[in-house]
């Protein structure tokens, strides 16, 4: 027993955080989300483009399937990406994913018919972003333990930056060089960043030697750093999910002005960004073995993919039954968030403890 305890303590000695290789992996992961999740954040621009040009003979509902399918596949195929990451490392899914995304965008630039755009942009490019996203989220965090939430936040920040840069890029290029060359420009831009990601991404091999146990995340300890690392990642996740749910109902419903909409967008973005950043962190925390991290994160994202596909039709149906107003849709979203908060609280109680002050322990 004593020998086993000594071996366990030996495994629990943490590796020094903050090496050059770790920071390069962090940068690569952030850029990987820039070109994958960041790209998908600008797909709403193509809804109007297709309705007014290539697909003007199709209904807005038909066109919306192009964008929603791309987002759905990006999330739903994450278990495949996770499996490849767990078994072959980050470079294999990133290599395949980058090729698919660049090829899909190039083929979209040549597409004029509905089925061509659906196949190239939604299915091919959407599958590529899925293979890119999971390893770029997971690999950098294998280098961090105490500051894992901070690392996750920095990685996910790349998607936010991409969600700003790509819409500006597409919006400015479309009227100047047309749709075809805009898509090619985005493809070449993605190609350059993808090459950097492929070269610099890596995984901490020592992380696969360390057993990860639920016990690693029980108890109370004070950790200096950003809020999740300091106050507990489960605690911050619960607060931010509840915060986002409250924003849906407390800000949107009474807000009738443009100012209120801007305030809603800012506050909702803060809450949503925190939830996205903490998802891969908590997936790592709950994995009994590092070799299962990618698949478990992929499974969580796949569930989100189902919601991304069914959510817009549900919201639209609720709005249609309410005379075109979205107030009831936001009530539905807020209530769903409250239910999610309750389940998250149950999970926290099982993993960390039922005390309101309980948070994860790191040795």
Short mmCIF file of C-alpha atoms in Angstrom, two decimals:
data_model
loop_
_atom_site.label_atom_id
_atom_site.label_comp_id
_atom_site.label_asym_id
_atom_site.label_seq_id
_atom_site.Cartn_x
_atom_site.Cartn_y
_atom_site.Cartn_z
CA UNK A 1 0.00 0.00 0.00
CA UNK A 2 2.78 2.41 0.96
CA UNK A 3 4.66 1.64 -2.23
CA UNK A 4 1.55 2.23 -4.32
CA UNK A 5 0.97 5.51 -2.54
CA UNK A 6 4.55 6.58 -3.24
CA UNK A 7 4.14 5.71 -6.92
CA UNK A 8 0.93 7.73 -7.07
CA UNK A 9 2.68 10.72 -5.50
CA UNK A 10 5.49 10.32 -8.01
CA UNK A 11 3.04 10.52 -10.90
CA UNK A 12 1.39 13.59 -9.43
CA UNK A 13 4.53 15.77 -9.65
CA UNK A 14 3.50 18.40 -12.20
CA UNK A 15 5.68 19.35 -15.12
CA UNK A 16 6.82 22.95 -15.25
CA UNK A 17 4.33 25.04 -17.19
CA UNK A 18 5.31 27.76 -19.63
CA UNK A 19 7.87 26.20 -21.98
CA UNK A 20 8.44 27.58 -25.48
CA UNK A 21 6.94 24.44 -26.98
CA UNK A 22 3.83 24.90 -24.84
CA UNK A 23 3.37 28.51 -25.93
CA UNK A 24 3.88 27.63 -29.59
CA UNK A 25 1.23 24.93 -29.25
CA UNK A 26 -1.02 27.50 -27.59
CA UNK A 27 -0.54 29.93 -30.48
CA UNK A 28 -1.09 27.17 -33.03
CA UNK A 29 -4.28 26.05 -31.30
CA UNK A 30 -5.59 29.61 -31.23
CA UNK A 31 -4.89 30.08 -34.94
CA UNK A 32 -6.48 26.72 -35.64
CA UNK A 33 -9.71 27.91 -34.05
CA UNK A 34 -9.29 31.21 -35.92
CA UNK A 35 -9.58 29.44 -39.27
CA UNK A 36 -12.16 26.83 -38.23
CA UNK A 37 -14.66 28.11 -35.68
CA UNK A 38 -13.82 31.71 -36.60
CA UNK A 39 -14.64 31.00 -40.24
CA UNK A 40 -17.98 29.41 -39.42
CA UNK A 41 -18.89 32.54 -37.44
CA UNK A 42 -19.11 34.48 -40.70
CA UNK A 43 -21.37 32.08 -42.61
CA UNK A 44 -24.40 34.31 -42.00
CA UNK A 45 -22.95 36.69 -44.59
CA UNK A 46 -23.40 34.03 -47.25
CA UNK A 47 -27.11 33.68 -46.49
CA UNK A 48 -27.77 37.12 -48.00
CA UNK A 49 -25.19 36.58 -50.77
CA UNK A 50 -26.83 33.37 -51.95
CA UNK A 51 -30.39 34.69 -51.64
CA UNK A 52 -29.56 37.70 -53.84
CA UNK A 53 -27.30 35.99 -56.36
CA UNK A 54 -26.50 32.32 -57.00
CA UNK A 55 -29.59 30.90 -55.27
CA UNK A 56 -32.13 33.68 -55.78
CA UNK A 57 -34.60 31.12 -57.15
CA UNK A 58 -34.54 29.23 -53.84
CA UNK A 59 -36.40 30.15 -50.67
CA UNK A 60 -34.55 31.60 -47.65
CA UNK A 61 -35.43 28.41 -45.79
CA UNK A 62 -33.66 26.31 -48.42
CA UNK A 63 -30.61 28.57 -48.35
CA UNK A 64 -30.43 28.44 -44.56
CA UNK A 65 -29.77 24.70 -44.75
CA UNK A 66 -26.39 25.47 -46.31
CA UNK A 67 -25.17 27.50 -43.35
CA UNK A 68 -26.85 25.42 -40.65
CA UNK A 69 -25.52 22.16 -42.11
CA UNK A 70 -21.97 23.52 -42.12
CA UNK A 71 -22.22 24.51 -38.46
CA UNK A 72 -23.88 21.20 -37.58
CA UNK A 73 -21.17 19.09 -39.21
CA UNK A 74 -18.42 21.13 -37.58
CA UNK A 75 -19.76 20.05 -34.18
CA UNK A 76 -21.37 16.69 -34.90
CA UNK A 77 -18.28 15.12 -36.47
CA UNK A 78 -16.11 16.08 -33.50
CA UNK A 79 -16.05 12.50 -32.11
CA UNK A 80 -14.28 11.43 -35.32
CA UNK A 81 -11.74 14.19 -34.86
CA UNK A 82 -11.38 13.25 -31.20
CA UNK A 83 -10.78 9.60 -32.04
CA UNK A 84 -8.05 10.55 -34.52
CA UNK A 85 -6.47 12.86 -31.95
CA UNK A 86 -6.49 10.21 -29.22
CA UNK A 87 -4.93 7.56 -31.44
CA UNK A 88 -2.68 9.46 -33.85
CA UNK A 89 -1.99 12.82 -32.23
CA UNK A 90 -3.09 16.31 -33.35
CA UNK A 91 -1.34 16.53 -36.72
CA UNK A 92 -3.30 13.78 -38.50
CA UNK A 93 -6.79 15.31 -38.02
CA UNK A 94 -5.41 18.82 -38.56
CA UNK A 95 -3.75 17.77 -41.83
CA UNK A 96 -6.90 16.11 -43.16
CA UNK A 97 -9.14 18.89 -41.86
CA UNK A 98 -7.08 21.67 -43.40
CA UNK A 99 -7.05 19.95 -46.79
CA UNK A 100 -10.81 19.50 -46.69
CA UNK A 101 -11.50 23.08 -45.66
CA UNK A 102 -9.23 24.65 -48.27
CA UNK A 103 -10.50 22.29 -50.99
CA UNK A 104 -14.11 22.96 -49.98
CA UNK A 105 -13.65 26.73 -50.16
CA UNK A 106 -11.94 26.48 -53.55
CA UNK A 107 -14.76 24.35 -54.91
CA UNK A 108 -17.32 26.76 -53.47
CA UNK A 109 -15.73 29.53 -55.53
CA UNK A 110 -16.64 27.53 -58.65
CA UNK A 111 -20.14 26.57 -57.52
CA UNK A 112 -23.28 28.05 -59.02
CA UNK A 113 -25.97 25.50 -58.15
CA UNK A 114 -27.59 24.64 -54.83
CA UNK A 115 -26.26 21.09 -54.58
CA UNK A 116 -22.75 22.24 -55.49
CA UNK A 117 -22.63 24.86 -52.72
CA UNK A 118 -24.20 22.47 -50.22
CA UNK A 119 -21.63 19.78 -51.05
CA UNK A 120 -18.53 21.99 -51.17
CA UNK A 121 -19.15 24.57 -48.44
CA UNK A 122 -21.42 22.73 -46.04
CA UNK A 123 -20.22 19.13 -46.25
CA UNK A 124 -16.58 19.27 -47.38
CA UNK A 125 -15.49 22.52 -45.70
CA UNK A 126 -17.74 21.85 -42.69
CA UNK A 127 -16.14 18.44 -42.16
CA UNK A 128 -12.73 20.05 -42.44
CA UNK A 129 -13.44 22.61 -39.73
CA UNK A 130 -14.60 19.79 -37.46
CA UNK A 131 -11.33 17.89 -37.87
CA UNK A 132 -9.39 21.09 -37.19
CA UNK A 133 -11.31 22.31 -34.16
CA UNK A 134 -11.09 19.44 -31.68
CA UNK A 135 -7.29 18.89 -31.64
CA UNK A 136 -6.64 22.64 -31.68
CA UNK A 137 -8.77 22.96 -28.55
CA UNK A 138 -7.29 19.98 -26.75
CA UNK A 139 -3.59 19.69 -27.63
CA UNK A 140 -2.34 22.98 -26.11
CA UNK A 141 -4.02 22.29 -22.78
CA UNK A 142 -2.03 19.09 -22.26
CA UNK A 143 0.88 21.39 -21.36
CA UNK A 144 -1.04 23.14 -18.59
CA UNK A 145 -2.64 21.97 -15.38
CA UNK A 146 -2.94 24.78 -12.85
CA UNK A 147 -3.47 27.35 -15.61
CA UNK A 148 -5.52 25.12 -17.88
CA UNK A 149 -8.59 27.38 -17.86
CA UNK A 150 -6.44 30.36 -18.81
CA UNK A 151 -4.88 28.34 -21.62
CA UNK A 152 -8.31 27.26 -22.82
CA UNK A 153 -9.52 30.85 -22.82
CA UNK A 154 -6.55 32.00 -24.87
CA UNK A 155 -7.09 29.22 -27.40
CA UNK A 156 -10.80 29.97 -27.80
CA UNK A 157 -9.99 33.68 -28.15
CA UNK A 158 -8.67 32.77 -31.59
CA UNK A 159 -12.17 31.84 -32.70
CA UNK A 160 -13.47 35.20 -31.49
CA UNK A 161 -10.77 37.01 -33.45
CA UNK A 162 -11.57 34.95 -36.52
CA UNK A 163 -15.24 35.78 -36.05
CA UNK A 164 -14.28 39.45 -36.39
CA UNK A 165 -11.63 39.23 -39.13
CA UNK A 166 -13.39 36.89 -41.56
CA UNK A 167 -16.68 38.86 -41.72
CA UNK A 168 -14.73 42.09 -42.30
CA UNK A 169 -12.60 40.39 -44.93
CA UNK A 170 -15.54 38.84 -46.76
CA UNK A 171 -17.70 41.95 -46.46
CA UNK A 172 -14.99 44.17 -47.96
CA UNK A 173 -13.86 41.79 -50.70
CA UNK A 174 -17.27 40.75 -52.06
CA UNK A 175 -18.14 44.11 -53.68
CA UNK A 176 -14.58 44.60 -54.94
CA UNK A 177 -13.48 41.29 -56.44
CA UNK A 178 -16.68 39.25 -56.50
CA UNK A 179 -17.76 36.03 -54.83
CA UNK A 180 -15.40 33.60 -56.58
CA UNK A 181 -12.17 35.44 -55.78
CA UNK A 182 -13.38 36.28 -52.28
CA UNK A 183 -13.71 32.58 -51.56
CA UNK A 184 -10.29 31.91 -53.09
CA UNK A 185 -8.72 34.68 -51.02
CA UNK A 186 -10.22 33.15 -47.88
CA UNK A 187 -8.94 29.74 -48.96
CA UNK A 188 -5.38 31.01 -49.51
CA UNK A 189 -5.48 32.89 -46.20
CA UNK A 190 -6.65 29.72 -44.46
CA UNK A 191 -3.96 27.70 -46.23
CA UNK A 192 -1.16 29.89 -44.87
CA UNK A 193 -2.39 29.78 -41.28
CA UNK A 194 -3.12 26.06 -41.53
CA UNK A 195 0.51 25.39 -42.54
CA UNK A 196 1.74 27.25 -39.45
CA UNK A 197 -0.69 25.35 -37.21
CA UNK A 198 0.42 22.03 -38.67
CA UNK A 199 4.08 22.81 -38.01
CA UNK A 200 3.73 24.22 -34.50
CA UNK A 201 0.94 22.16 -32.90
CA UNK A 202 2.09 19.47 -30.51
CA UNK A 203 0.87 17.49 -27.53
CA UNK A 204 2.61 17.02 -24.20
CA UNK A 205 3.70 13.38 -24.31
CA UNK A 206 4.18 13.38 -20.53
CA UNK A 207 0.48 14.09 -20.10
CA UNK A 208 -0.22 10.60 -21.44
CA UNK A 209 1.95 9.15 -18.67
CA UNK A 210 0.08 10.88 -15.86
CA UNK A 211 -3.10 9.21 -14.60
CA UNK A 212 -6.02 11.62 -14.46
CA UNK A 213 -8.47 10.84 -11.69
CA UNK A 214 -11.60 12.46 -10.37
CA UNK A 215 -9.65 12.80 -7.12
CA UNK A 216 -7.40 15.33 -8.85
CA UNK A 217 -10.31 17.74 -8.93
CA UNK A 218 -11.83 17.36 -5.46
CA UNK A 219 -11.36 19.51 -2.37
CA UNK A 220 -10.46 23.16 -1.74
CA UNK A 221 -7.34 25.07 -2.67
CA UNK A 222 -6.55 28.70 -3.50
CA UNK A 223 -5.06 29.14 -6.97
CA UNK A 224 -3.81 32.48 -8.25
CA UNK A 225 -4.79 33.24 -11.83
CA UNK A 226 -7.88 33.98 -13.88
CA UNK A 227 -11.32 33.40 -12.42
CA UNK A 228 -11.90 29.72 -13.37
CA UNK A 229 -8.47 28.66 -12.13
CA UNK A 230 -8.88 30.75 -8.98
CA UNK A 231 -12.47 30.05 -7.98
CA UNK A 232 -13.03 26.65 -9.57
CA UNK A 233 -13.85 25.79 -13.16
CA UNK A 234 -17.14 24.09 -12.40
CA UNK A 235 -18.18 27.06 -10.27
CA UNK A 236 -17.44 29.59 -13.00
CA UNK A 237 -19.10 27.42 -15.66
CA UNK A 238 -22.30 27.20 -13.60
CA UNK A 239 -22.32 30.95 -12.97
CA UNK A 240 -21.77 31.79 -16.64
CA UNK A 241 -24.43 29.37 -17.93
CA UNK A 242 -26.92 30.88 -15.48
CA UNK A 243 -25.74 34.39 -16.38
CA UNK A 244 -26.35 33.73 -20.08
CA UNK A 245 -29.82 32.35 -19.31
CA UNK A 246 -30.72 35.43 -17.30
CA UNK A 247 -29.45 37.71 -20.09
CA UNK A 248 -31.81 35.97 -22.53
CA UNK A 249 -34.82 36.97 -20.46
CA UNK A 250 -33.79 40.00 -18.40
CA UNK A 251 -32.12 42.04 -21.16
CA UNK A 252 -33.73 40.91 -24.41
CA UNK A 253 -37.37 40.90 -23.33
CA UNK A 254 -37.59 44.47 -21.98
CA UNK A 255 -35.07 45.84 -24.48
CA UNK A 256 -36.71 47.48 -27.48
CA UNK A 257 -33.95 49.85 -28.67
CA UNK A 258 -30.75 49.42 -30.64
CA UNK A 259 -28.78 50.22 -27.50
CA UNK A 260 -30.47 47.36 -25.66
CA UNK A 261 -29.63 44.97 -28.50
CA UNK A 262 -25.97 46.02 -28.38
CA UNK A 263 -25.86 45.56 -24.61
CA UNK A 264 -27.48 42.15 -25.01
CA UNK A 265 -24.93 41.12 -27.65
CA UNK A 266 -22.00 42.18 -25.45
CA UNK A 267 -23.25 40.49 -22.28
CA UNK A 268 -24.34 37.34 -24.09
CA UNK A 269 -20.97 37.18 -25.83
CA UNK A 270 -19.17 37.38 -22.49
CA UNK A 271 -21.21 34.52 -21.06
CA UNK A 272 -21.10 32.37 -24.17
CA UNK A 273 -17.36 32.89 -24.61
CA UNK A 274 -16.67 31.71 -21.07
CA UNK A 275 -18.80 28.60 -21.59
CA UNK A 276 -17.06 27.71 -24.86
CA UNK A 277 -13.63 28.23 -23.31
CA UNK A 278 -14.39 26.04 -20.29
CA UNK A 279 -15.96 23.15 -22.21
CA UNK A 280 -12.67 21.53 -23.31
CA UNK A 281 -11.15 22.22 -19.89
CA UNK A 282 -13.93 20.39 -18.06
CA UNK A 283 -13.84 17.58 -20.62
CA UNK A 284 -10.17 17.05 -19.77
CA UNK A 285 -10.91 17.19 -16.05
CA UNK A 286 -13.56 14.48 -16.34
CA UNK A 287 -11.53 12.09 -18.49
CA UNK A 288 -10.16 9.14 -16.47
CA UNK A 289 -7.39 8.69 -19.05
CA UNK A 290 -5.64 11.27 -21.27
CA UNK A 291 -6.12 8.88 -24.20
CA UNK A 292 -9.89 9.53 -24.05
CA UNK A 293 -9.83 13.34 -23.91
CA UNK A 294 -10.36 13.97 -27.62
CA UNK A 295 -13.29 11.60 -28.00
CA UNK A 296 -15.02 12.85 -24.84
CA UNK A 297 -14.76 16.47 -25.96
CA UNK A 298 -16.00 15.39 -29.38
CA UNK A 299 -19.02 13.69 -27.83
CA UNK A 300 -19.91 16.87 -25.95
CA UNK A 301 -19.56 18.94 -29.12
CA UNK A 302 -21.66 16.44 -31.08
CA UNK A 303 -24.57 17.03 -28.69
CA UNK A 304 -24.12 20.76 -29.27
CA UNK A 305 -24.20 20.03 -33.00
CA UNK A 306 -27.66 18.49 -32.69
CA UNK A 307 -28.79 21.63 -30.86
CA UNK A 308 -27.30 23.85 -33.57
CA UNK A 309 -29.31 22.00 -36.22
CA UNK A 310 -32.61 21.82 -34.34
CA UNK A 311 -32.41 25.11 -32.43
CA UNK A 312 -33.08 27.54 -35.32
CA UNK A 313 -36.18 25.65 -36.61
CA UNK A 314 -37.56 25.43 -33.05
CA UNK A 315 -36.93 29.13 -32.46
CA UNK A 316 -38.49 29.95 -35.82
CA UNK A 317 -41.56 27.84 -35.11
CA UNK A 318 -42.04 29.49 -31.71
CA UNK A 319 -41.64 32.93 -33.28
CA UNK A 320 -44.09 32.08 -36.08
CA UNK A 321 -46.70 31.03 -33.53
CA UNK A 322 -46.12 34.34 -31.72
CA UNK A 323 -46.80 36.61 -34.65
CA UNK A 324 -43.19 36.85 -35.76
CA UNK A 325 -41.89 38.09 -32.39
CA UNK A 326 -38.91 36.33 -30.85
CA UNK A 327 -39.73 37.04 -27.21
CA UNK A 328 -41.09 33.54 -26.59
CA UNK A 329 -38.09 32.04 -28.37
CA UNK A 330 -35.78 33.79 -25.93
CA UNK A 331 -37.89 32.61 -23.01
CA UNK A 332 -37.45 29.07 -24.33
CA UNK A 333 -33.69 29.63 -24.59
CA UNK A 334 -33.51 31.08 -21.09
CA UNK A 335 -35.47 28.24 -19.52
CA UNK A 336 -33.30 25.71 -21.37
CA UNK A 337 -30.25 27.42 -19.91
CA UNK A 338 -31.67 27.21 -16.39
CA UNK A 339 -32.25 23.47 -16.86
CA UNK A 340 -28.67 23.14 -18.10
CA UNK A 341 -27.46 24.99 -15.01
CA UNK A 342 -29.27 22.50 -12.79
CA UNK A 343 -27.63 19.53 -14.51
CA UNK A 344 -24.25 21.25 -14.31
CA UNK A 345 -24.81 21.74 -10.59
CA UNK A 346 -25.53 18.03 -10.15
CA UNK A 347 -22.35 17.15 -12.02
CA UNK A 348 -20.32 19.54 -9.88
CA UNK A 349 -21.75 18.00 -6.72
CA UNK A 350 -20.78 14.50 -7.82
CA UNK A 351 -17.26 15.48 -8.90
CA UNK A 352 -16.15 18.33 -6.63
CA UNK A 353 -18.49 18.17 -3.65
CA UNK A 354 -21.76 19.68 -2.48
CA UNK A 355 -20.26 22.49 -0.41
CA UNK A 356 -20.88 25.87 -2.02
CA UNK A 357 -17.21 26.73 -1.47
CA UNK A 358 -15.86 23.51 -2.97
CA UNK A 359 -13.53 23.75 -5.95
CA UNK A 360 -10.94 21.65 -7.72
CA UNK A 361 -7.62 20.66 -6.16
CA UNK A 362 -4.30 20.74 -8.01
CA UNK A 363 -1.12 19.33 -6.53
#
